[in-house]
Coordinates of C-alpha atoms and ligand atoms in Angstrom, one line a residue:
M1 CA 0.0 0.0 0.0
T2 CA 1.3 3.4 -0.9
I3 CA 2.2 5.7 2.0
T4 CA 1.4 9.4 1.4
I5 CA 2.4 12.2 3.7
T6 CA 1.6 15.9 3.4
A7 CA 4.2 18.6 3.7
F8 CA 4.3 22.4 3.2
E9 CA 4.0 23.4 -0.5
Q10 CA 6.6 26.0 0.5
S11 CA 8.2 25.5 3.9
P12 CA 8.7 28.7 5.8
D13 CA 12.3 27.6 6.6
G14 CA 13.1 27.3 2.9
G15 CA 14.2 23.6 3.3
K16 CA 16.3 23.7 6.5
G17 CA 14.5 20.6 7.6
L18 CA 12.7 22.1 10.5
A19 CA 9.2 21.4 9.3
R20 CA 7.8 18.3 10.9
D21 CA 7.4 16.3 7.8
T22 CA 11.2 15.8 8.1
R23 CA 10.9 13.5 11.1
V24 CA 8.2 11.4 9.4
R25 CA 10.4 11.1 6.2
W26 CA 13.3 10.2 8.5
A27 CA 11.3 7.4 10.2
L28 CA 10.2 6.0 6.8
E29 CA 13.8 6.1 5.5
E30 CA 15.1 4.3 8.6
V31 CA 12.7 1.4 8.0
G32 CA 13.1 1.4 4.3
Q33 CA 9.5 2.3 3.3
P34 CA 8.9 4.3 0.1
Y35 CA 6.5 7.2 0.4
E36 CA 4.9 9.9 -1.6
V37 CA 4.5 13.5 -0.6
R38 CA 1.4 15.7 -1.3
P39 CA 2.4 19.3 -0.9
V40 CA -0.3 21.5 0.7
S41 CA -0.5 25.3 0.6
F42 CA -1.2 27.3 3.7
L43 CA -4.7 28.1 2.3
A44 CA -5.5 24.4 1.5
M45 CA -4.4 23.3 5.0
K46 CA -7.4 25.2 6.5
E47 CA -9.9 23.8 3.9
P48 CA -12.4 20.9 4.6
A49 CA -10.5 18.3 2.5
H50 CA -7.3 18.8 4.6
L51 CA -9.2 19.4 7.9
A52 CA -10.8 15.9 7.4
L53 CA -7.3 14.5 7.7
H54 CA -5.9 16.9 10.3
P55 CA -8.4 18.6 12.6
F56 CA -5.9 21.4 13.4
G57 CA -5.2 22.2 9.8
Q58 CA -1.5 21.4 10.0
I59 CA 1.1 19.2 8.3
P60 CA 2.2 16.4 8.3
T61 CA -0.5 13.9 7.8
Y62 CA 0.0 10.2 7.0
E63 CA -2.2 8.0 4.8
E64 CA -1.9 4.4 4.0
G65 CA -4.8 2.3 2.8
D66 CA -7.8 2.9 5.1
L67 CA -5.6 4.7 7.7
A68 CA -5.4 8.5 7.9
M69 CA -3.6 10.0 10.9
F70 CA -1.9 13.1 12.2
E71 CA 0.6 14.1 15.0
T72 CA 4.2 13.3 14.3
G73 CA 4.7 11.4 17.6
A74 CA 1.8 9.1 16.8
I75 CA 2.9 8.7 13.1
V76 CA 6.5 7.8 14.0
F77 CA 5.2 5.4 16.6
H78 CA 2.9 3.8 14.1
I79 CA 5.8 3.4 11.6
A80 CA 8.0 2.0 14.3
E81 CA 5.3 -0.5 15.4
C82 CA 4.7 -1.7 11.8
H83 CA 8.3 -2.1 10.7
A84 CA 11.5 -3.4 12.3
G85 CA 14.4 -1.0 13.1
L86 CA 13.0 1.8 15.3
L87 CA 11.9 0.0 18.5
P88 CA 13.7 -2.7 20.5
D89 CA 12.2 -6.2 20.8
D90 CA 12.7 -6.3 24.5
I91 CA 9.4 -5.2 26.1
N92 CA 11.1 -3.0 28.8
A93 CA 13.6 -1.4 26.4
R94 CA 10.7 -0.8 24.0
A95 CA 8.7 0.9 26.8
R96 CA 11.7 3.1 27.6
A97 CA 12.2 4.1 23.9
I98 CA 8.5 5.1 23.7
A99 CA 8.9 7.1 26.9
W100 CA 11.7 9.1 25.2
M101 CA 9.4 9.7 22.2
F102 CA 6.8 11.2 24.6
A103 CA 9.5 13.1 26.4
A104 CA 10.7 14.7 23.1
V105 CA 7.3 16.0 22.1
N106 CA 5.8 16.6 25.6
T107 CA 8.6 17.7 27.8
V108 CA 11.5 19.0 25.6
E109 CA 9.6 20.5 22.5
P110 CA 7.2 22.8 24.4
P111 CA 9.9 25.3 25.8
I112 CA 11.7 25.1 22.4
L113 CA 8.5 26.1 20.6
E114 CA 7.9 28.9 23.2
L115 CA 11.4 30.2 22.4
A116 CA 10.7 30.1 18.6
N117 CA 7.4 31.9 19.1
A118 CA 9.0 34.5 21.4
R119 CA 11.5 35.3 18.7
L120 CA 9.4 35.1 15.6
L121 CA 6.0 36.3 16.8
E122 CA 6.7 38.5 19.8
G123 CA 10.2 39.8 18.9
D124 CA 8.8 43.3 18.1
K125 CA 6.8 43.7 21.4
P126 CA 8.2 46.2 23.9
W127 CA 8.5 43.5 26.6
S128 CA 10.2 40.9 24.4
K129 CA 13.7 41.9 25.4
E130 CA 13.0 41.1 29.0
R131 CA 11.1 37.9 28.4
L132 CA 13.4 36.3 25.9
P133 CA 16.2 35.4 28.4
L134 CA 13.6 33.8 30.7
V135 CA 12.2 31.7 27.9
A136 CA 15.8 30.7 26.8
D137 CA 16.6 29.7 30.4
R138 CA 13.6 27.4 30.5
V139 CA 15.0 25.7 27.4
R140 CA 18.4 25.5 29.1
S141 CA 17.0 23.9 32.2
R142 CA 15.6 21.1 30.1
L143 CA 18.8 20.7 28.2
N144 CA 20.8 20.6 31.4
Q145 CA 18.8 17.6 32.5
L146 CA 18.9 15.9 29.1
S147 CA 22.6 16.5 28.8
A148 CA 23.2 15.0 32.3
R149 CA 21.1 11.9 31.4
L150 CA 22.8 11.4 28.0
G151 CA 26.3 11.7 29.5
D152 CA 28.8 10.3 27.1
A153 CA 26.4 7.7 25.6
D154 CA 25.7 7.7 21.8
W155 CA 22.0 7.4 22.2
L156 CA 19.5 7.9 25.0
D157 CA 18.9 4.3 25.9
G158 CA 21.1 1.7 24.2
A159 CA 20.8 1.5 20.4
F160 CA 19.3 4.2 18.3
S161 CA 15.5 4.2 18.5
A162 CA 12.4 6.2 17.6
G163 CA 13.0 8.0 20.9
D164 CA 16.3 9.4 19.6
L165 CA 14.7 10.1 16.2
M166 CA 12.1 12.3 17.9
M167 CA 14.5 13.9 20.4
V168 CA 17.1 14.8 17.7
S169 CA 14.3 16.2 15.5
V170 CA 13.1 18.4 18.4
L171 CA 16.6 19.6 19.3
L172 CA 17.3 20.5 15.7
R173 CA 14.8 23.2 16.0
L174 CA 17.2 25.0 18.3
R175 CA 20.1 24.9 15.9
L176 CA 19.8 28.6 14.9
S177 CA 19.7 29.8 18.5
G178 CA 23.1 28.3 19.2
I179 CA 21.9 27.0 22.6
V180 CA 22.6 23.3 21.8
D181 CA 26.3 24.2 21.2
E182 CA 26.5 25.1 24.9
Y183 CA 26.2 21.4 25.6
P184 CA 29.0 19.5 23.7
N185 CA 27.5 16.1 24.3
L186 CA 24.1 17.2 22.9
A187 CA 25.7 18.9 20.0
A188 CA 27.6 15.6 19.3
Y189 CA 24.3 13.7 19.7
L190 CA 22.6 15.9 17.1
A191 CA 25.6 15.5 14.7
R192 CA 25.2 11.7 15.1
G193 CA 21.6 11.9 14.3
E194 CA 22.2 14.1 11.2
A195 CA 25.0 11.7 10.1
R196 CA 22.6 8.8 9.7
P197 CA 22.1 7.9 6.1
A198 CA 18.3 7.8 6.6
Y199 CA 18.3 11.3 8.0
K200 CA 20.4 12.6 5.1
R201 CA 17.9 11.1 2.6
A202 CA 15.0 12.6 4.4
F203 CA 16.7 16.0 4.7
F204 CA 17.7 16.2 1.1
A205 CA 14.3 15.1 -0.1
Q206 CA 12.6 17.9 1.7
L207 CA 15.4 20.3 0.6
A208 CA 14.8 19.3 -3.0
A209 CA 11.1 19.9 -2.6
N210 CA 11.8 23.5 -1.4
A211 CA 14.7 24.3 -3.7
G212 CA 14.3 27.7 -5.2
K213 CA 11.5 28.7 -2.9
P214 CA 12.2 31.6 -0.6
S215 CA 12.4 31.2 3.2
T216 CA 9.7 33.1 5.0
G217 CA 10.2 31.9 8.5
Ligands
GSH301 N1 2.0 18.5 17.3 C1 1.9 18.5 15.9 C2 2.4 19.9 15.4 C3 2.2 20.1 13.9 C4 2.6 21.4 13.4 O1 2.7 22.4 14.2 N2 2.8 21.6 12.1 C5 3.3 22.8 11.5 C6 4.4 22.6 10.5 S1 5.9 22.0 11.3 C7 2.1 23.5 10.8 O2 1.4 22.8 10.1 N3 2.0 24.8 10.9 C8 1.0 25.6 10.2 C9 -0.1 25.9 11.0 O3 -0.2 25.6 12.2 O4 -1.0 26.6 10.5 C10 2.8 17.4 15.3 O5 3.8 17.0 15.9 O6 2.4 16.8 14.2

């Protein structure tokens, strides 16, 4: 059955890989599943046809046969459950890898998004200068904890898993802020993620789809 995902027709980042279709492409590349991409414009995302797939009018979505779903955590989990390579067989190790997936989207991503919003959407407000360092420190307090847990290990819990795929994807959103570079072990963790052949294929596929289109974000 063909897998079809949606992605921005024109990603606001111009192809830096920060849009969330990249993590779904990455998961599909890790498990060797071919997929098709249906580009969606900002306008079309809020229209009934897309809202039937994604109640919040966002990308990415995932369709395969009778299944249509949204939310990257759930999509990557589904891919990892259906195909070998992203979750360990041992039941306890599998549970821990899933916990890292949730930690990525539920504990680490929120302050990172808050920082992005503070910069992009509130940067021109008179109070922004005072608020930004507070928001950045909230990110740092999470990274302090993550860095302490990772230590000098390659991945968060044994072999690379969907937990690492989600965590690296979330941390990459900090790249432009330079904050990850304050943590050499996290910077090396990101570099290990980006060096994976499956990540590179996903990254270059989304880059090719955005080639020549201007960055607006
Ligand atoms: N929690 C959702 C977030 C999805 C999301 O925020 N998608 C962004 C692109 S990365 C989007 O569609 N933004 C456009 C909008 O919200 O109108 C997920 O992980 O799938």
